[in-house]
mmCIF file of C-alpha atoms in Angstrom:
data_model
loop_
_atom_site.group_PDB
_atom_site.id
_atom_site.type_symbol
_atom_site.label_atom_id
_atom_site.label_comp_id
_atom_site.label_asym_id
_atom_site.label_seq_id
_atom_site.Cartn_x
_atom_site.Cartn_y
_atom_site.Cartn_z
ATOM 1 C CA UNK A 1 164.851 56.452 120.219
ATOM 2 C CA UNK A 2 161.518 55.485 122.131
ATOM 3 C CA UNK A 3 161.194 57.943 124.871
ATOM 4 C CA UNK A 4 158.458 57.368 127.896
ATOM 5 C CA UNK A 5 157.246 60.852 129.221
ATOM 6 C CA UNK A 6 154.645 60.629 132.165
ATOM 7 C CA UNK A 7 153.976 56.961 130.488
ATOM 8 C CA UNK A 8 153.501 57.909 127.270
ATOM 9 C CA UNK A 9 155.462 56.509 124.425
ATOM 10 C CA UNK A 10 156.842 59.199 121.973
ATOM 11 C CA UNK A 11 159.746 58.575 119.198
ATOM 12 C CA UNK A 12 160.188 62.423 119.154
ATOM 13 C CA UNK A 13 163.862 63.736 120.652
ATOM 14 C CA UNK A 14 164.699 67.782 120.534
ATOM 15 C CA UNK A 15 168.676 68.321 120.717
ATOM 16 C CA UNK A 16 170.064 71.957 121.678
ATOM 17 C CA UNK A 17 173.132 72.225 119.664
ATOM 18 C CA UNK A 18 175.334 75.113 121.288
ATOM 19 C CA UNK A 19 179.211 76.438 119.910
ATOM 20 C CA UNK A 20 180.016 78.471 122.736
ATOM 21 C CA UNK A 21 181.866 82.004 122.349
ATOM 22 C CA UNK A 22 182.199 85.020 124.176
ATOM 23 C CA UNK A 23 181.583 87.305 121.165
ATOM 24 C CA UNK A 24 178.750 85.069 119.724
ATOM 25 C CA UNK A 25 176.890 82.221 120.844
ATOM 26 C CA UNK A 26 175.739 80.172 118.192
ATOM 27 C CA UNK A 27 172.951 77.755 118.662
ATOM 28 C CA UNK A 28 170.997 75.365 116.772
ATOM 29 C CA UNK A 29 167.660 73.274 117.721
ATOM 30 C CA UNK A 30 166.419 70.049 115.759
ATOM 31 C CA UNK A 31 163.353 67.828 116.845
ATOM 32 C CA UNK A 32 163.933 64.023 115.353
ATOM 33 C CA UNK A 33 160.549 61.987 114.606
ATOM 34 C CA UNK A 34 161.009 58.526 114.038
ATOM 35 C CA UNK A 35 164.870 59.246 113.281
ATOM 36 C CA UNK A 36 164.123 62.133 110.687
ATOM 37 C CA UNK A 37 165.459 65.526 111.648
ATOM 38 C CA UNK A 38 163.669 68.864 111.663
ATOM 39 C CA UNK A 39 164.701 72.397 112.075
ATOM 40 C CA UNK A 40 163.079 74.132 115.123
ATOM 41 C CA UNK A 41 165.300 77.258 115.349
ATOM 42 C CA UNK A 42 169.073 78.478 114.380
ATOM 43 C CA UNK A 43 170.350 81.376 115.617
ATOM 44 C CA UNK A 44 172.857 83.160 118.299
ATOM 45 C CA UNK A 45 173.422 85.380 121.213
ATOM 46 C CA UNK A 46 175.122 88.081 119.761
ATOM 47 C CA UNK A 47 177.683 89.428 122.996
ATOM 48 C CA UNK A 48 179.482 92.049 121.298
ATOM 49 C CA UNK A 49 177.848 94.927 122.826
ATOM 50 C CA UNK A 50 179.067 93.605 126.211
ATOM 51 C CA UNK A 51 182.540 94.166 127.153
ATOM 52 C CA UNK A 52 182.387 92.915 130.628
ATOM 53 C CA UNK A 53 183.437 89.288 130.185
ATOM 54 C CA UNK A 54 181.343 87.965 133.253
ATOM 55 C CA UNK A 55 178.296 90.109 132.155
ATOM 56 C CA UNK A 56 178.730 87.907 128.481
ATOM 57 C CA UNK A 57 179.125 84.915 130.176
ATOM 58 C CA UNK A 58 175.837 85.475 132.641
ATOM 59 C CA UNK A 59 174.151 86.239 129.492
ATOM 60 C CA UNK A 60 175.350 82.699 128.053
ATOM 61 C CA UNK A 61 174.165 81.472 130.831
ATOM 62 C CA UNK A 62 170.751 83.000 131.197
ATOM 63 C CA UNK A 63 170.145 82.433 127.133
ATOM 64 C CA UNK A 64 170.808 78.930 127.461
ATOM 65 C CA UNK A 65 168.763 78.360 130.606
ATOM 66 C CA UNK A 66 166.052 80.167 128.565
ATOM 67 C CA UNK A 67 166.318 77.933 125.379
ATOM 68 C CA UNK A 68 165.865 74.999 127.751
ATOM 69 C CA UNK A 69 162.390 76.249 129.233
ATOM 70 C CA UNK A 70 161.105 76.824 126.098
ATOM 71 C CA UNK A 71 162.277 73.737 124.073
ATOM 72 C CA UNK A 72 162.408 71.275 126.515
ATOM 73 C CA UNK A 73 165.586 69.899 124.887
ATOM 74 C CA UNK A 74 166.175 66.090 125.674
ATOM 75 C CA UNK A 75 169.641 66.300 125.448
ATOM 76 C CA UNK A 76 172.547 69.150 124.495
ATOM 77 C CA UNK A 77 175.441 68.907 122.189
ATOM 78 C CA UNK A 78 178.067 71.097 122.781
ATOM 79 C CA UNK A 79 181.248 71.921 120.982
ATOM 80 C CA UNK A 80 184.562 71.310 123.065
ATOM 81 C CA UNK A 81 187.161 74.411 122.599
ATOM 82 C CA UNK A 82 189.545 73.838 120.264
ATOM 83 C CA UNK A 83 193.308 74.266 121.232
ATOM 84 C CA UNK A 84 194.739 77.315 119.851
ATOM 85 C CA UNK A 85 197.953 79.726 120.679
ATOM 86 C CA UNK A 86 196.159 82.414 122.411
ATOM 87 C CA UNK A 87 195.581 81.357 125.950
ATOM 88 C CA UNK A 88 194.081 84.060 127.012
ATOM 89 C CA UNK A 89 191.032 83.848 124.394
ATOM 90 C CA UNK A 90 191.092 79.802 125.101
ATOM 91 C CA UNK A 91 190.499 80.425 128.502
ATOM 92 C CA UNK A 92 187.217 82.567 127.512
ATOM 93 C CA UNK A 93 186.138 80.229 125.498
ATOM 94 C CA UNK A 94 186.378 77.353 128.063
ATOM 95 C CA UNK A 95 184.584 79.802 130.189
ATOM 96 C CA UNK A 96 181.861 80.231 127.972
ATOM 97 C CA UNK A 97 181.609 76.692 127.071
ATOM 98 C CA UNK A 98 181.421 75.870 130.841
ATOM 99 C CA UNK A 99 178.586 77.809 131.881
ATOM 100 C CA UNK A 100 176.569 76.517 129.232
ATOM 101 C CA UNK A 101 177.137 73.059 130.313
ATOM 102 C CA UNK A 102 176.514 74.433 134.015
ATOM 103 C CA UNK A 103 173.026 75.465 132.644
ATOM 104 C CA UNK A 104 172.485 72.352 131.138
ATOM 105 C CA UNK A 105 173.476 70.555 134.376
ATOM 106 C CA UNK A 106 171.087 72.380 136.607
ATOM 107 C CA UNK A 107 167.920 71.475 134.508
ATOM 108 C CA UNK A 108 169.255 67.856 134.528
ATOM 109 C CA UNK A 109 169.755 67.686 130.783
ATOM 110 C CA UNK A 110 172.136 65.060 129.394
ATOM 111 C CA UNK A 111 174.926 66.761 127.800
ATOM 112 C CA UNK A 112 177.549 65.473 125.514
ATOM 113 C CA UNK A 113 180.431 67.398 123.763
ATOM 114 C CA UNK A 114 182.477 66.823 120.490
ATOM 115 C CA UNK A 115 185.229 68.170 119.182
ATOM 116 C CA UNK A 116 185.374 70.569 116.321
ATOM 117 C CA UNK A 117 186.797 67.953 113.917
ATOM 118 C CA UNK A 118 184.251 65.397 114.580
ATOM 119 C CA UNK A 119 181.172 68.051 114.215
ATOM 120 C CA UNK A 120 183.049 69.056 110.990
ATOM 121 C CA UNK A 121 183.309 65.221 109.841
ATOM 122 C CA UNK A 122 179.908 64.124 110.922
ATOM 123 C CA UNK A 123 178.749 67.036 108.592
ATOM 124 C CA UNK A 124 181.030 66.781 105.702
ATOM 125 C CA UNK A 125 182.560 63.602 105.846
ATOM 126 C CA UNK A 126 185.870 65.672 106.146
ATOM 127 C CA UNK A 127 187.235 66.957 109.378
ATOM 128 C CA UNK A 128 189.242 69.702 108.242
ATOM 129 C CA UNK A 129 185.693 71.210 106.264
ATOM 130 C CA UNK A 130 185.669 75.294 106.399
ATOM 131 C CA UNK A 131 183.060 76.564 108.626
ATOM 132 C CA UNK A 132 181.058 77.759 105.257
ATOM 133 C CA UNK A 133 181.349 73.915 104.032
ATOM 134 C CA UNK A 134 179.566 73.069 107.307
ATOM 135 C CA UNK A 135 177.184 75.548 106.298
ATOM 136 C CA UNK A 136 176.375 74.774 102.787
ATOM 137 C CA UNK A 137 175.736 71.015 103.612
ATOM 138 C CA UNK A 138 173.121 72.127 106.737
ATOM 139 C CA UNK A 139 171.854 74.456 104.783
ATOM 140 C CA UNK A 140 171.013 71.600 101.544
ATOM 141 C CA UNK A 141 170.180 69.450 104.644
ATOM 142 C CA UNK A 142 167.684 71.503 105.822
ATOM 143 C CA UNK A 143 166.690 73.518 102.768
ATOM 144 C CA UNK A 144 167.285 76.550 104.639
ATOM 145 C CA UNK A 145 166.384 79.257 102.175
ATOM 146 C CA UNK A 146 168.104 82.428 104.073
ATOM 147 C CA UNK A 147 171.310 81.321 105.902
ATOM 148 C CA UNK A 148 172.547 83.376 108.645
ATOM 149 C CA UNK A 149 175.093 86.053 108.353
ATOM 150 C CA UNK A 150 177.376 84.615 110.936
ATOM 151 C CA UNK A 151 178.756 80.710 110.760
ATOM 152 C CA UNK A 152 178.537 80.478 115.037
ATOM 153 C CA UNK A 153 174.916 79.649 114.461
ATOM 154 C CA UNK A 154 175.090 76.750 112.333
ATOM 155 C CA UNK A 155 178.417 75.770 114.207
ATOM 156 C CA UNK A 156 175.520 75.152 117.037
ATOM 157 C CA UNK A 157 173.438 73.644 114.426
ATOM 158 C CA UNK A 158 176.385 71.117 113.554
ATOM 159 C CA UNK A 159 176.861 70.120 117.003
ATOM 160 C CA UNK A 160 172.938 68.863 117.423
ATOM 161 C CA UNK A 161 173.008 67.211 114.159
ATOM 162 C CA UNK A 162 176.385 65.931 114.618
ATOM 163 C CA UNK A 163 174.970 64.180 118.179
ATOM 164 C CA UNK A 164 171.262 63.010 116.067
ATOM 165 C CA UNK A 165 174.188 61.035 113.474
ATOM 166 C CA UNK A 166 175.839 59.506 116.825
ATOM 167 C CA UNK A 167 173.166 58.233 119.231
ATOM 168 C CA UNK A 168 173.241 55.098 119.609
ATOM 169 C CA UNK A 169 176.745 54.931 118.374
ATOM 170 C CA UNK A 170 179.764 54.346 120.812
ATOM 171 C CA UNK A 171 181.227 58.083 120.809
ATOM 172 C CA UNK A 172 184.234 59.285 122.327
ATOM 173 C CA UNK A 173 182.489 62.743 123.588
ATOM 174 C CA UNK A 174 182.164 62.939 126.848
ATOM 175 C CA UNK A 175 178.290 62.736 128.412
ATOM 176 C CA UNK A 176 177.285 64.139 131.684
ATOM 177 C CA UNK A 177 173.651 63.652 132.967
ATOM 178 C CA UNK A 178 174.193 66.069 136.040
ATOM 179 C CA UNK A 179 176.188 67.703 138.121
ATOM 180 C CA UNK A 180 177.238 64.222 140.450
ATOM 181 C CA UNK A 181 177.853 62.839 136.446
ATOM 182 C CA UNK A 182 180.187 65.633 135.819
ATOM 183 C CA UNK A 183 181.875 65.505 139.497
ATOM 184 C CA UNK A 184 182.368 62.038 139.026
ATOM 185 C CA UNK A 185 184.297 62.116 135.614
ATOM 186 C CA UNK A 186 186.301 64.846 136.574
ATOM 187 C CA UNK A 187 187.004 64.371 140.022
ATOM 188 C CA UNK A 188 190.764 65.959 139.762
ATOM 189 C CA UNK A 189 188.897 69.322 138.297
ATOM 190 C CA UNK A 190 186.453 69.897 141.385
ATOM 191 C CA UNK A 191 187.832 70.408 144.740
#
């Protein structure tokens, strides 16, 4: 993608690729240069220290807010919670995965999330993958010679390469370019 920045031309695109958790944040940053993809950073907010869930969830926020002052990401791919039995720890997680977006929303950064399945299939070719199949293929991707210890971090990683594979494809994730983007898709969630 041609990008024009203060009317300059420029084929480079950075992507923030966040899985959102209230134990661990994992996140993942690529730069793409005439459509080839580049590692700037994997890594994660590790929240288990924290016990206060709002504290961990200001601390999403505030991590996120700073990855997007220092990277200048163009866009962020997020991974959508996944629906589980515990409804309690889905709620957290849809916590966590909003105030992420929130951060992305008040620096005006287009955001677009994707399920689990389709991270893991845009990876893998194969939806149902194990998080340390994700990981193996990212890490051969990337040549990454020492992988992290925990998978959140290239579950973030996924997500950004995961959107780099879909732009300028018709996706079904759903993109928000602000906060009057997000109001207006999800009009019945805002009062």
């Amino acid at each position: 993608m041609v990008l024009q920045i203060n009317g300059i031309l420029s084929s480079e695109k950075i992507i923030l690729g966040i899985d959102p958790g209230t134990t661990v944040m994992g996140f993942g940053l690529i730069k793409v240069v005439n459509k080839k993809m580049e590692l700037i950073q994997l890594n994660e907010l590790n929240l288990k220290k924290y016990t206060d869930h709002y504290v961990k969830l200001k601390h999403i926020f505030e991590r996120t807010i700073h990855l997007i002052d220092e990277y200048h990401p163009d866009e962020i791919a997020i991974e959508a919670p996944f629906f589980g039995k515990n409804v309690q720890s889905m709620l957290k997680l849809g916590r966590a995965q909003g105030v992420a977006m929130a951060a992305g929303l008040s620096r005006e950064v287009a955001i677009t999330e994707y399920s689990p399945k389709k991270i893991k299939m845009a990876i893998t070719g194969n939806g149902n993958a194990s998080k340390e199949q994700v990981a193996k293929m990212l890490q051969s991707l990337f040549k990454i010679k020492e992988m992290p210890k925990n998978l959140d971090s290239t579950d973030g990683l996924a997500a950004a390469v995961c959107h780099f594979y879909n732009s300028g494809k018709v996706t079904t994730g759903k993109n928000y370019t602000g906060w009057d983007s997000f109001v207006k898709q999800n009009a019945k969630r805002v009062k």
